[in-house]
Amino acid sequence: MVVNYSKWDALELSDDSDIEVHPNVDKRSFIRAKQNQIHQQRYERRHQIETLKYERIINDGLLQRIDKLLASLQEHAQQATAPSQNPDEFMMHALMDCAGDGADDVPPEPPQGVYKQTEQPRYSVMMASLVDQVKKDAGDTPPDWFQTYLKGVEGHKSKVEGLQSELKQKLVDLEEEEAKKITSDSIHTGFSVSSVSKEKEKPKPAEKAKSETVEVLNPGSLKRDSLKRLDSAGQSSGAEADVEDEVKDPSKIREDEDDDEHIEPSELGKAFAKIKMGEYKKCLQFISENHEVVKERETDGLLVEGFNAQMDGKPDYAKNCVHQALLLQYCRSLGRDGVGLFFKRITTPGHQAQKVFLDDVNDTYNRIRTRSAELAKEKAANPKTTETEQIQLHAVDPNTSIHINIPSSSPTEEVEIKAREIFETFPPGLRRALESGKLDEVNEVLGKMSVEEAEEIVEKLGDGGMLSVEEGVIDGTTEEGREKLKGLEEKARAEKLAEKLAEGAASQGAGLNEVEVADVDD
């Protein structure tokens, strides 16, 4: 029987009984030195594999951003050919377009032991350095700056792709070298099975399902609302009238408070807005100490604050809010590592970045100033345009009052059954207002409805006999009450006199008829 010993060739041994050393060298020391050499080479090889893998991940992220930069340059190629286009301004806008989200700007954490001495820069800093290198290679006044910059960026992309190919080949060679030898780290459990016999459990008898019901005062409210009708916004006015009875989840209430209609800066944003324009050192220190101020919501809140200040006649504070808001926007777009570079450029006298930023601030403030002036003019021309038409119930005669009659929940007559059916079609909020018997609560619900639906509700209230007009109580102890009583007494006497005159005329007419009949008989 032939035995194949080739499978043992992959074993890497530091001790061999057949080893021969120089007589002047201690054999144990030689074996120990060889063992340390094998372990050191293995550690360096694995460390190099982890380093190459991490470098390839960083380069893949950089290639994605270079592709975005090239796409942005090609997309705005026609704008670049304009004679008034500034190359620095054009490249800065292209960098901001490809910046992306601030969370993606941070490279992934390196593995343990890889690049532990140096801190990996952000992608925005890498791209800014790439563009600066392209500008430096192109010179001060290239004949065709756009094509020169475009070819420069493409050249850097080719270099990164070539580096990726070299790293991939090195990684393949190192992994093949690592797989040649069998080490103690390669030992693992190949196959393992365990089985435990358990007694089968007897099935339990099925329990009856418990149904939970909620007792309500008005079961008819669970039926479909026949008054429900969609308006232009896609929501029924009846639902809007009953909005105060909806139970909201606290998380949804918190989300509703964050709607765009209620955007306002936080206390941190207001403190940042108090820093005057031009004090960039204070701004940089404030952002460094409070990173959360760079959030997008703070930018929107400061812009709203500036608009409100302009409407209130505070142009200086309004422009300062716009300046601080755009400052936060630029810092957020460039990433955390790009903040220092941005402040350095805008504080450099005569730098193109400073001109671009201040032009953006002026344009934004001019738009806010123009819009606020238009709104102020419209408000002065139409001071009552914000009023909303509503339907309200009020008694015409001050001596009478509107009384609310609720149909019985267990009607017997046909009229009561019809009135109850009409009552059940009303929204829950309106039903509760009617049950309270207070006209103010009914008017409050009607005020939340559209005019068309409120008119329909009032018409159905009249059809169901749920509204009746009754005379009020007159206080005879006051002068006003006595005058009202006197007027009512005179009105009553006049009505009685009119009735007597009508009865006398009728009796005279009957007497004449009798006389004529008697003459004919004679």
Short mmCIF file of C-alpha atoms in Angstrom, two decimals:
data_model
loop_
_atom_site.label_atom_id
_atom_site.label_comp_id
_atom_site.label_asym_id
_atom_site.label_seq_id
_atom_site.Cartn_x
_atom_site.Cartn_y
_atom_site.Cartn_z
CA MET A 1 0.00 0.00 0.00
CA VAL A 2 1.44 3.32 -1.11
CA VAL A 3 1.03 6.19 1.35
CA ASN A 4 0.76 9.75 0.01
CA TYR A 5 2.67 12.10 2.28
CA SER A 6 2.18 15.22 0.13
CA LYS A 7 -0.57 16.53 2.42
CA TRP A 8 2.05 17.15 5.10
CA ASP A 9 4.01 19.48 2.83
CA ALA A 10 1.81 22.40 3.80
CA LEU A 11 2.82 22.11 7.47
CA GLU A 12 5.21 24.86 8.56
CA LEU A 13 7.42 23.50 11.38
CA SER A 14 9.86 25.46 13.48
CA ASP A 15 11.32 22.29 15.06
CA ASP A 16 12.70 19.37 13.07
CA SER A 17 14.65 16.47 14.49
CA ASP A 18 16.67 16.13 11.31
CA ILE A 19 17.88 19.72 11.36
CA GLU A 20 21.63 20.22 11.37
CA VAL A 21 23.28 23.35 12.68
CA HIS A 22 26.85 24.59 12.98
CA PRO A 23 28.71 23.12 15.92
CA ASN A 24 29.30 26.60 17.35
CA VAL A 25 25.47 27.40 17.30
CA ASP A 26 23.15 26.17 20.02
CA LYS A 27 20.43 24.03 18.46
CA ARG A 28 17.68 25.17 20.87
CA SER A 29 18.52 28.82 20.31
CA PHE A 30 18.47 28.27 16.57
CA ILE A 31 15.03 26.59 16.70
CA ARG A 32 13.65 29.39 18.90
CA ALA A 33 15.00 32.04 16.53
CA LYS A 34 13.45 30.27 13.56
CA GLN A 35 10.11 30.06 15.37
CA ASN A 36 10.16 33.81 16.08
CA GLN A 37 11.02 34.50 12.43
CA ILE A 38 8.06 32.44 11.20
CA HIS A 39 5.66 34.20 13.59
CA GLN A 40 6.98 37.64 12.64
CA GLN A 41 6.64 36.98 8.91
CA ARG A 42 3.12 35.63 9.40
CA TYR A 43 2.09 38.73 11.41
CA GLU A 44 3.55 41.14 8.86
CA ARG A 45 1.88 39.30 6.00
CA ARG A 46 -1.57 39.43 7.65
CA HIS A 47 -1.08 43.06 8.63
CA GLN A 48 -0.21 43.91 5.04
CA ILE A 49 -3.31 42.08 3.78
CA GLU A 50 -5.56 44.10 6.13
CA THR A 51 -3.82 47.32 5.07
CA LEU A 52 -4.29 46.61 1.36
CA LYS A 53 -7.97 45.78 1.84
CA TYR A 54 -8.54 49.03 3.74
CA GLU A 55 -6.69 51.09 1.11
CA ARG A 56 -8.85 49.57 -1.62
CA ILE A 57 -12.01 50.56 0.29
CA ILE A 58 -10.78 54.17 0.64
CA ASN A 59 -9.83 54.32 -3.04
CA ASP A 60 -13.26 52.97 -4.08
CA GLY A 61 -14.94 55.80 -2.16
CA LEU A 62 -12.59 58.33 -3.73
CA LEU A 63 -13.31 56.99 -7.23
CA GLN A 64 -17.05 57.42 -6.67
CA ARG A 65 -16.57 61.08 -5.78
CA ILE A 66 -14.25 61.66 -8.74
CA ASP A 67 -16.93 60.20 -11.03
CA LYS A 68 -19.50 62.59 -9.49
CA LEU A 69 -17.12 65.51 -10.04
CA LEU A 70 -16.59 64.56 -13.68
CA ALA A 71 -20.34 64.18 -14.21
CA SER A 72 -20.94 67.62 -12.66
CA LEU A 73 -18.26 69.22 -14.87
CA GLN A 74 -19.66 67.66 -18.03
CA GLU A 75 -23.21 68.59 -17.08
CA HIS A 76 -22.31 72.28 -16.72
CA ALA A 77 -19.93 72.35 -19.71
CA GLN A 78 -22.01 75.00 -21.50
CA GLN A 79 -21.85 77.32 -18.49
CA ALA A 80 -18.08 76.97 -18.40
CA THR A 81 -17.76 78.30 -21.93
CA ALA A 82 -19.37 81.61 -20.94
CA PRO A 83 -16.84 84.49 -21.08
CA SER A 84 -17.87 85.80 -17.65
CA GLN A 85 -17.46 82.44 -15.92
CA ASN A 86 -14.77 82.36 -13.24
CA PRO A 87 -12.81 79.04 -13.09
CA ASP A 88 -12.39 79.10 -9.30
CA GLU A 89 -16.07 79.77 -8.73
CA PHE A 90 -17.06 77.08 -11.23
CA MET A 91 -14.84 74.43 -9.60
CA MET A 92 -16.06 75.36 -6.12
CA HIS A 93 -19.71 74.86 -7.13
CA ALA A 94 -18.78 71.55 -8.76
CA LEU A 95 -17.13 70.42 -5.51
CA MET A 96 -20.24 71.32 -3.53
CA ASP A 97 -22.45 69.37 -5.97
CA CYS A 98 -20.44 66.19 -5.46
CA ALA A 99 -20.03 66.66 -1.69
CA GLY A 100 -23.13 64.61 -0.84
CA ASP A 101 -24.32 63.91 2.68
CA GLY A 102 -22.07 64.85 5.60
CA ALA A 103 -22.42 61.36 7.13
CA ASP A 104 -20.89 59.73 4.01
CA ASP A 105 -17.94 62.12 4.13
CA VAL A 106 -16.26 60.18 6.93
CA PRO A 107 -14.12 57.23 5.75
CA PRO A 108 -14.70 53.88 7.47
CA GLU A 109 -12.71 53.10 10.59
CA PRO A 110 -9.46 51.22 9.83
CA PRO A 111 -8.94 47.71 11.25
CA GLN A 112 -7.06 47.33 14.51
CA GLY A 113 -3.39 48.09 14.08
CA VAL A 114 -3.77 49.68 10.60
CA TYR A 115 -2.86 53.39 10.27
CA LYS A 116 -3.00 53.81 14.02
CA GLN A 117 -0.40 56.61 13.96
CA THR A 118 -2.16 58.83 11.41
CA GLU A 119 -5.74 60.08 11.18
CA GLN A 120 -7.47 59.41 7.88
CA PRO A 121 -8.69 62.68 6.23
CA ARG A 122 -12.26 63.08 5.06
CA TYR A 123 -13.28 62.63 1.44
CA SER A 124 -14.08 66.36 1.09
CA VAL A 125 -10.48 67.21 2.04
CA MET A 126 -9.17 64.64 -0.46
CA MET A 127 -11.30 66.13 -3.25
CA ALA A 128 -10.25 69.68 -2.37
CA SER A 129 -6.58 68.65 -2.50
CA LEU A 130 -7.18 66.92 -5.85
CA VAL A 131 -8.74 70.08 -7.34
CA ASP A 132 -5.90 72.23 -5.97
CA GLN A 133 -3.37 69.89 -7.58
CA VAL A 134 -5.24 70.08 -10.91
CA LYS A 135 -5.18 73.90 -10.74
CA LYS A 136 -1.49 73.88 -9.90
CA ASP A 137 -0.66 71.57 -12.81
CA ALA A 138 -2.76 73.67 -15.20
CA GLY A 139 -0.93 76.89 -14.38
CA ASP A 140 -2.24 80.39 -13.84
CA THR A 141 -3.73 81.11 -17.28
CA PRO A 142 -4.34 77.94 -19.32
CA PRO A 143 -5.64 78.54 -22.87
CA ASP A 144 -8.73 76.37 -22.37
CA TRP A 145 -9.12 76.07 -18.60
CA PHE A 146 -12.24 73.85 -18.67
CA GLN A 147 -10.70 71.15 -20.89
CA THR A 148 -7.43 71.41 -18.96
CA TYR A 149 -9.23 70.91 -15.62
CA LEU A 150 -11.35 68.11 -17.07
CA LYS A 151 -8.30 66.23 -18.39
CA GLY A 152 -6.50 66.79 -15.09
CA VAL A 153 -9.33 65.21 -13.09
CA GLU A 154 -9.51 62.31 -15.57
CA GLY A 155 -5.75 61.85 -15.20
CA HIS A 156 -6.08 61.56 -11.42
CA LYS A 157 -8.89 59.06 -11.90
CA SER A 158 -6.62 56.93 -14.11
CA LYS A 159 -3.89 57.05 -11.47
CA VAL A 160 -6.26 55.86 -8.75
CA GLU A 161 -7.59 53.06 -10.97
CA GLY A 162 -4.02 51.96 -11.75
CA LEU A 163 -3.19 51.97 -8.05
CA GLN A 164 -6.26 49.84 -7.39
CA SER A 165 -5.05 47.25 -9.92
CA GLU A 166 -1.62 47.09 -8.28
CA LEU A 167 -3.13 46.72 -4.81
CA LYS A 168 -5.41 43.96 -6.05
CA GLN A 169 -2.50 41.97 -7.52
CA LYS A 170 -0.45 42.36 -4.33
CA LEU A 171 -3.44 41.25 -2.27
CA VAL A 172 -3.93 38.13 -4.39
CA ASP A 173 -0.25 37.17 -4.06
CA LEU A 174 -0.25 37.64 -0.28
CA GLU A 175 -3.47 35.64 0.17
CA GLU A 176 -2.03 32.79 -1.93
CA GLU A 177 1.12 32.82 0.19
CA GLU A 178 -0.99 32.79 3.36
CA ALA A 179 -3.04 29.81 2.13
CA LYS A 180 0.02 27.67 1.34
CA LYS A 181 0.78 26.83 4.97
CA ILE A 182 -1.37 25.12 7.58
CA THR A 183 -1.13 26.85 10.96
CA SER A 184 -2.86 26.53 14.30
CA ASP A 185 -5.28 29.27 13.22
CA SER A 186 -6.53 26.97 10.45
CA ILE A 187 -7.78 24.37 12.94
CA HIS A 188 -11.59 24.40 13.16
CA THR A 189 -14.43 22.02 13.82
CA GLY A 190 -15.34 20.31 10.58
CA PHE A 191 -18.48 18.47 11.57
CA SER A 192 -20.42 18.19 14.82
CA VAL A 193 -23.87 16.75 15.48
CA SER A 194 -25.77 16.29 18.73
CA SER A 195 -29.19 14.75 19.19
CA VAL A 196 -31.42 14.73 22.26
CA SER A 197 -34.63 12.69 22.41
CA LYS A 198 -37.51 14.41 24.15
CA GLU A 199 -40.93 13.19 25.06
CA LYS A 200 -43.58 14.59 22.77
CA GLU A 201 -45.76 17.13 24.48
CA LYS A 202 -49.48 16.54 24.43
CA PRO A 203 -51.37 19.22 22.54
CA LYS A 204 -53.26 21.55 24.85
CA PRO A 205 -56.96 22.10 24.23
CA ALA A 206 -57.59 25.21 22.19
CA GLU A 207 -58.80 28.10 24.29
CA LYS A 208 -61.67 30.20 23.15
CA ALA A 209 -60.57 33.46 21.66
CA LYS A 210 -61.46 36.42 23.81
CA SER A 211 -62.87 39.37 21.96
CA GLU A 212 -62.55 42.81 23.48
CA THR A 213 -65.32 45.27 22.71
CA VAL A 214 -65.52 48.95 23.52
CA GLU A 215 -68.82 50.36 24.76
CA VAL A 216 -69.64 53.69 23.20
CA LEU A 217 -72.38 56.20 23.96
CA ASN A 218 -73.42 56.54 20.31
CA PRO A 219 -73.12 53.22 18.42
CA GLY A 220 -74.32 54.94 15.26
CA SER A 221 -71.07 56.91 15.14
CA LEU A 222 -69.32 53.74 13.98
CA LYS A 223 -71.40 53.76 10.81
CA ARG A 224 -70.26 55.41 7.65
CA ASP A 225 -70.75 59.14 7.61
CA SER A 226 -73.12 60.11 4.80
CA LEU A 227 -71.97 63.73 5.06
CA LYS A 228 -68.37 62.84 4.36
CA ARG A 229 -67.24 64.58 1.24
CA LEU A 230 -63.78 65.41 -0.02
CA ASP A 231 -62.75 68.98 -0.62
CA SER A 232 -59.93 70.25 -2.82
CA ALA A 233 -57.31 69.13 -0.27
CA GLY A 234 -58.58 65.55 -0.27
CA GLN A 235 -59.94 65.71 3.33
CA SER A 236 -63.55 66.02 4.45
CA SER A 237 -64.67 69.08 6.31
CA GLY A 238 -66.45 66.86 8.83
CA ALA A 239 -63.13 65.32 9.79
CA GLU A 240 -61.65 68.77 10.21
CA ALA A 241 -64.56 69.73 12.51
CA ASP A 242 -63.83 66.77 14.76
CA VAL A 243 -60.06 67.16 14.79
CA GLU A 244 -59.91 68.02 18.49
CA ASP A 245 -61.28 64.57 19.41
CA GLU A 246 -58.53 62.57 17.72
CA VAL A 247 -56.05 60.86 20.05
CA LYS A 248 -52.51 61.39 18.82
CA ASP A 249 -49.43 59.39 19.55
CA PRO A 250 -46.77 61.48 21.40
CA SER A 251 -44.24 60.68 18.69
CA LYS A 252 -46.64 61.95 16.01
CA ILE A 253 -47.29 65.09 18.04
CA ARG A 254 -43.54 65.67 18.14
CA GLU A 255 -43.37 65.19 14.38
CA ASP A 256 -46.25 67.63 13.86
CA GLU A 257 -44.38 70.22 15.90
CA ASP A 258 -41.47 69.85 13.47
CA ASP A 259 -43.56 70.73 10.41
CA ASP A 260 -42.25 73.32 8.01
CA GLU A 261 -44.96 75.75 9.15
CA HIS A 262 -43.36 75.97 12.59
CA ILE A 263 -39.69 76.10 11.66
CA GLU A 264 -37.73 78.32 13.97
CA PRO A 265 -34.12 78.33 15.16
CA SER A 266 -33.21 76.78 18.48
CA GLU A 267 -31.61 78.73 21.29
CA LEU A 268 -28.24 77.58 19.97
CA GLY A 269 -29.07 78.91 16.50
CA LYS A 270 -30.26 82.24 17.90
CA ALA A 271 -27.01 82.57 19.84
CA PHE A 272 -25.06 81.93 16.62
CA ALA A 273 -27.17 84.56 14.81
CA LYS A 274 -26.07 87.20 17.32
CA ILE A 275 -22.45 86.94 16.10
CA LYS A 276 -21.94 89.85 13.73
CA MET A 277 -20.85 89.53 10.12
CA GLY A 278 -17.10 89.42 9.65
CA GLU A 279 -16.29 87.89 13.06
CA TYR A 280 -15.27 84.59 11.50
CA LYS A 281 -12.97 83.58 14.36
CA LYS A 282 -15.89 83.63 16.78
CA CYS A 283 -18.00 81.72 14.26
CA LEU A 284 -15.35 79.02 13.84
CA GLN A 285 -14.92 78.70 17.59
CA PHE A 286 -18.70 78.49 18.10
CA ILE A 287 -19.06 75.73 15.46
CA SER A 288 -16.11 73.81 16.89
CA GLU A 289 -17.68 73.83 20.35
CA ASN A 290 -21.25 73.15 19.13
CA HIS A 291 -21.26 70.75 16.17
CA GLU A 292 -25.05 70.31 16.28
CA VAL A 293 -25.55 73.89 15.08
CA VAL A 294 -24.55 72.78 11.55
CA LYS A 295 -27.79 70.79 11.16
CA GLU A 296 -29.99 71.66 8.20
CA ARG A 297 -32.88 72.62 10.47
CA GLU A 298 -30.80 75.40 12.04
CA THR A 299 -30.09 76.81 8.58
CA ASP A 300 -33.79 76.83 7.69
CA GLY A 301 -34.68 78.31 11.07
CA LEU A 302 -32.22 81.20 10.67
CA LEU A 303 -33.57 81.94 7.18
CA VAL A 304 -37.12 82.08 8.60
CA GLU A 305 -35.84 84.26 11.45
CA GLY A 306 -34.28 86.62 8.91
CA PHE A 307 -37.50 86.78 6.89
CA ASN A 308 -39.55 87.60 10.01
CA ALA A 309 -37.02 90.24 11.03
CA GLN A 310 -37.26 91.86 7.60
CA MET A 311 -41.06 91.88 7.89
CA ASP A 312 -40.73 93.53 11.32
CA GLY A 313 -38.49 96.28 9.95
CA LYS A 314 -35.11 94.99 11.17
CA PRO A 315 -33.00 94.78 7.99
CA ASP A 316 -29.60 94.63 9.73
CA TYR A 317 -30.56 91.66 11.89
CA ALA A 318 -32.27 90.02 8.91
CA LYS A 319 -29.13 90.18 6.76
CA ASN A 320 -27.01 88.92 9.66
CA CYS A 321 -29.34 85.88 10.00
CA VAL A 322 -29.04 85.17 6.27
CA HIS A 323 -25.24 85.44 6.48
CA GLN A 324 -25.05 83.02 9.42
CA ALA A 325 -27.50 80.59 7.80
CA LEU A 326 -25.50 80.35 4.57
CA LEU A 327 -22.32 80.03 6.63
CA LEU A 328 -23.77 76.92 8.29
CA GLN A 329 -24.94 75.61 4.91
CA TYR A 330 -21.48 75.87 3.37
CA CYS A 331 -19.86 74.23 6.42
CA ARG A 332 -22.33 71.34 6.30
CA SER A 333 -21.71 70.77 2.58
CA LEU A 334 -17.93 70.67 2.95
CA GLY A 335 -17.89 68.28 5.94
CA ARG A 336 -16.22 68.61 9.32
CA ASP A 337 -12.67 68.64 7.95
CA GLY A 338 -13.64 71.16 5.28
CA VAL A 339 -14.82 73.76 7.81
CA GLY A 340 -11.31 74.94 8.67
CA LEU A 341 -10.34 75.09 4.98
CA PHE A 342 -13.48 77.09 4.17
CA PHE A 343 -12.87 79.68 6.93
CA LYS A 344 -9.26 79.96 5.86
CA ARG A 345 -10.26 80.79 2.29
CA ILE A 346 -13.00 83.30 3.08
CA THR A 347 -10.74 85.14 5.54
CA THR A 348 -7.97 85.43 2.96
CA PRO A 349 -8.15 88.94 1.43
CA GLY A 350 -9.02 88.86 -2.26
CA HIS A 351 -9.70 85.10 -2.36
CA GLN A 352 -12.34 83.99 -4.84
CA ALA A 353 -14.18 81.90 -2.20
CA GLN A 354 -14.89 85.05 -0.19
CA LYS A 355 -16.45 86.78 -3.19
CA VAL A 356 -18.59 83.73 -4.05
CA PHE A 357 -19.89 83.44 -0.50
CA LEU A 358 -20.71 87.13 -0.05
CA ASP A 359 -22.44 87.26 -3.45
CA ASP A 360 -24.60 84.34 -2.37
CA VAL A 361 -25.47 86.14 0.88
CA ASN A 362 -26.43 89.34 -0.95
CA ASP A 363 -28.56 87.52 -3.53
CA THR A 364 -30.43 85.58 -0.85
CA TYR A 365 -31.05 88.68 1.27
CA ASN A 366 -32.25 90.66 -1.77
CA ARG A 367 -34.81 87.96 -2.55
CA ILE A 368 -36.07 88.04 1.05
CA ARG A 369 -36.24 91.84 1.03
CA THR A 370 -38.17 91.88 -2.25
CA ARG A 371 -40.64 89.23 -1.12
CA SER A 372 -41.27 90.88 2.26
CA ALA A 373 -41.93 94.20 0.52
CA GLU A 374 -44.46 92.52 -1.79
CA LEU A 375 -46.24 90.88 1.15
CA ALA A 376 -46.36 94.15 3.08
CA LYS A 377 -47.85 95.88 0.02
CA GLU A 378 -50.48 93.18 -0.42
CA LYS A 379 -51.36 93.30 3.27
CA ALA A 380 -51.79 97.08 3.14
CA ALA A 381 -53.98 96.85 0.03
CA ASN A 382 -56.18 94.01 1.32
CA PRO A 383 -56.20 94.10 5.12
CA LYS A 384 -59.17 91.67 5.37
CA THR A 385 -58.03 89.03 2.91
CA THR A 386 -57.15 86.63 5.73
CA GLU A 387 -60.71 86.52 7.11
CA THR A 388 -62.58 83.23 6.54
CA GLU A 389 -66.30 82.98 5.82
CA GLN A 390 -68.18 80.93 8.43
CA ILE A 391 -71.71 79.83 9.22
CA GLN A 392 -72.90 80.64 12.76
CA LEU A 393 -76.28 80.22 14.52
CA HIS A 394 -77.73 83.32 16.22
CA ALA A 395 -81.28 84.41 17.11
CA VAL A 396 -82.53 87.36 15.01
CA ASP A 397 -84.82 88.68 17.75
CA PRO A 398 -82.88 89.62 20.89
CA ASN A 399 -85.92 88.56 22.99
CA THR A 400 -85.68 84.97 21.73
CA SER A 401 -83.08 82.21 22.01
CA ILE A 402 -82.27 79.09 20.00
CA HIS A 403 -83.01 75.89 21.90
CA ILE A 404 -81.41 72.56 20.95
CA ASN A 405 -83.57 69.43 20.96
CA ILE A 406 -81.78 66.08 20.86
CA PRO A 407 -83.80 63.16 19.39
CA SER A 408 -84.36 60.27 21.77
CA SER A 409 -81.95 57.33 21.51
CA SER A 410 -84.94 54.94 21.52
CA PRO A 411 -87.53 56.63 19.26
CA THR A 412 -91.02 55.19 18.81
CA GLU A 413 -92.73 57.51 16.36
CA GLU A 414 -91.76 57.84 12.72
CA VAL A 415 -90.83 61.52 13.08
CA GLU A 416 -88.51 60.75 15.97
CA ILE A 417 -86.93 57.83 14.08
CA LYS A 418 -86.19 60.08 11.09
CA ALA A 419 -84.75 62.79 13.36
CA ARG A 420 -82.55 60.23 15.12
CA GLU A 421 -81.25 58.93 11.78
CA ILE A 422 -80.30 62.48 10.78
CA PHE A 423 -78.57 62.97 14.14
CA GLU A 424 -76.51 59.80 13.70
CA THR A 425 -75.12 61.06 10.36
CA PHE A 426 -73.41 64.04 12.04
CA PRO A 427 -69.67 63.92 12.92
CA PRO A 428 -68.87 62.87 16.52
CA GLY A 429 -67.68 66.34 17.49
CA LEU A 430 -70.94 67.94 16.31
CA ARG A 431 -73.03 65.32 18.12
CA ARG A 432 -71.19 66.02 21.39
CA ALA A 433 -71.69 69.76 20.92
CA LEU A 434 -75.43 69.25 20.34
CA GLU A 435 -75.71 66.97 23.38
CA SER A 436 -74.09 69.66 25.54
CA GLY A 437 -77.01 71.99 24.68
CA LYS A 438 -74.64 74.96 24.32
CA LEU A 439 -74.99 77.03 21.17
CA ASP A 440 -71.40 78.35 21.44
CA GLU A 441 -69.96 74.83 21.17
CA VAL A 442 -72.14 74.11 18.12
CA ASN A 443 -70.96 77.35 16.48
CA GLU A 444 -67.34 76.42 17.25
CA VAL A 445 -67.75 73.12 15.37
CA LEU A 446 -69.58 74.81 12.49
CA GLY A 447 -66.76 77.35 12.21
CA LYS A 448 -64.31 74.56 11.40
CA MET A 449 -66.43 73.32 8.49
CA SER A 450 -66.60 74.65 4.97
CA VAL A 451 -69.49 76.99 4.17
CA GLU A 452 -71.23 74.43 1.94
CA GLU A 453 -71.17 71.65 4.51
CA ALA A 454 -72.15 73.96 7.37
CA GLU A 455 -75.22 75.06 5.36
CA GLU A 456 -76.10 71.41 4.77
CA ILE A 457 -75.74 70.70 8.51
CA VAL A 458 -78.02 73.62 9.44
CA GLU A 459 -80.61 72.47 6.91
CA LYS A 460 -80.62 68.95 8.37
CA LEU A 461 -80.88 70.37 11.89
CA GLY A 462 -84.05 72.15 10.79
CA ASP A 463 -85.44 69.05 9.03
CA GLY A 464 -84.88 66.96 12.18
CA GLY A 465 -86.54 69.54 14.44
CA MET A 466 -83.37 69.87 16.51
CA LEU A 467 -83.47 73.70 16.57
CA SER A 468 -86.35 75.73 18.02
CA VAL A 469 -86.73 79.44 18.77
CA GLU A 470 -88.09 80.31 22.25
CA GLU A 471 -88.83 83.62 23.89
CA GLY A 472 -86.44 84.74 26.55
CA VAL A 473 -87.22 85.96 30.11
CA ILE A 474 -87.66 89.75 30.49
CA ASP A 475 -86.47 91.34 33.72
CA GLY A 476 -89.27 93.80 34.78
CA THR A 477 -87.19 95.38 37.52
CA THR A 478 -85.03 97.28 35.05
CA GLU A 479 -86.04 100.22 32.89
CA GLU A 480 -85.11 98.35 29.70
CA GLY A 481 -87.24 95.39 30.82
CA ARG A 482 -90.22 97.62 31.59
CA GLU A 483 -90.03 99.22 28.14
CA LYS A 484 -89.96 95.79 26.53
CA LEU A 485 -92.98 94.68 28.62
CA LYS A 486 -94.90 97.84 27.67
CA GLY A 487 -94.16 97.25 24.00
CA LEU A 488 -95.29 93.61 24.24
CA GLU A 489 -98.55 94.63 26.02
CA GLU A 490 -99.34 97.23 23.33
CA LYS A 491 -98.64 94.66 20.65
CA ALA A 492 -100.93 92.15 22.38
CA ARG A 493 -103.78 94.73 22.70
CA ALA A 494 -103.45 95.62 19.03
CA GLU A 495 -103.67 91.96 18.06
CA LYS A 496 -106.79 91.42 20.24
CA LEU A 497 -108.47 94.53 18.74
CA ALA A 498 -107.76 93.26 15.25
CA GLU A 499 -109.30 89.89 16.12
CA LYS A 500 -112.50 91.54 17.50
CA LEU A 501 -112.90 93.68 14.40
CA ALA A 502 -112.53 90.63 12.23
CA GLU A 503 -115.17 88.70 14.27
CA GLY A 504 -117.63 91.69 14.10
CA ALA A 505 -117.27 91.95 10.33
CA ALA A 506 -117.93 88.25 9.98
CA SER A 507 -121.10 88.36 12.15
CA GLN A 508 -122.53 91.31 10.18
CA GLY A 509 -122.01 89.49 6.94
CA ALA A 510 -123.86 86.44 8.28
CA GLY A 511 -126.88 88.60 9.40
CA LEU A 512 -127.30 90.15 5.97
CA ASN A 513 -127.36 86.73 4.35
CA GLU A 514 -130.19 85.60 6.67
CA VAL A 515 -132.31 88.67 5.83
CA GLU A 516 -132.02 88.10 2.10
CA VAL A 517 -133.10 84.50 2.44
CA ALA A 518 -136.16 85.49 4.49
CA ASP A 519 -137.31 88.02 1.84
CA VAL A 520 -137.19 85.42 -0.85
CA ASP A 521 -139.33 83.02 1.14
CA ASP A 522 -141.99 85.63 1.79
#
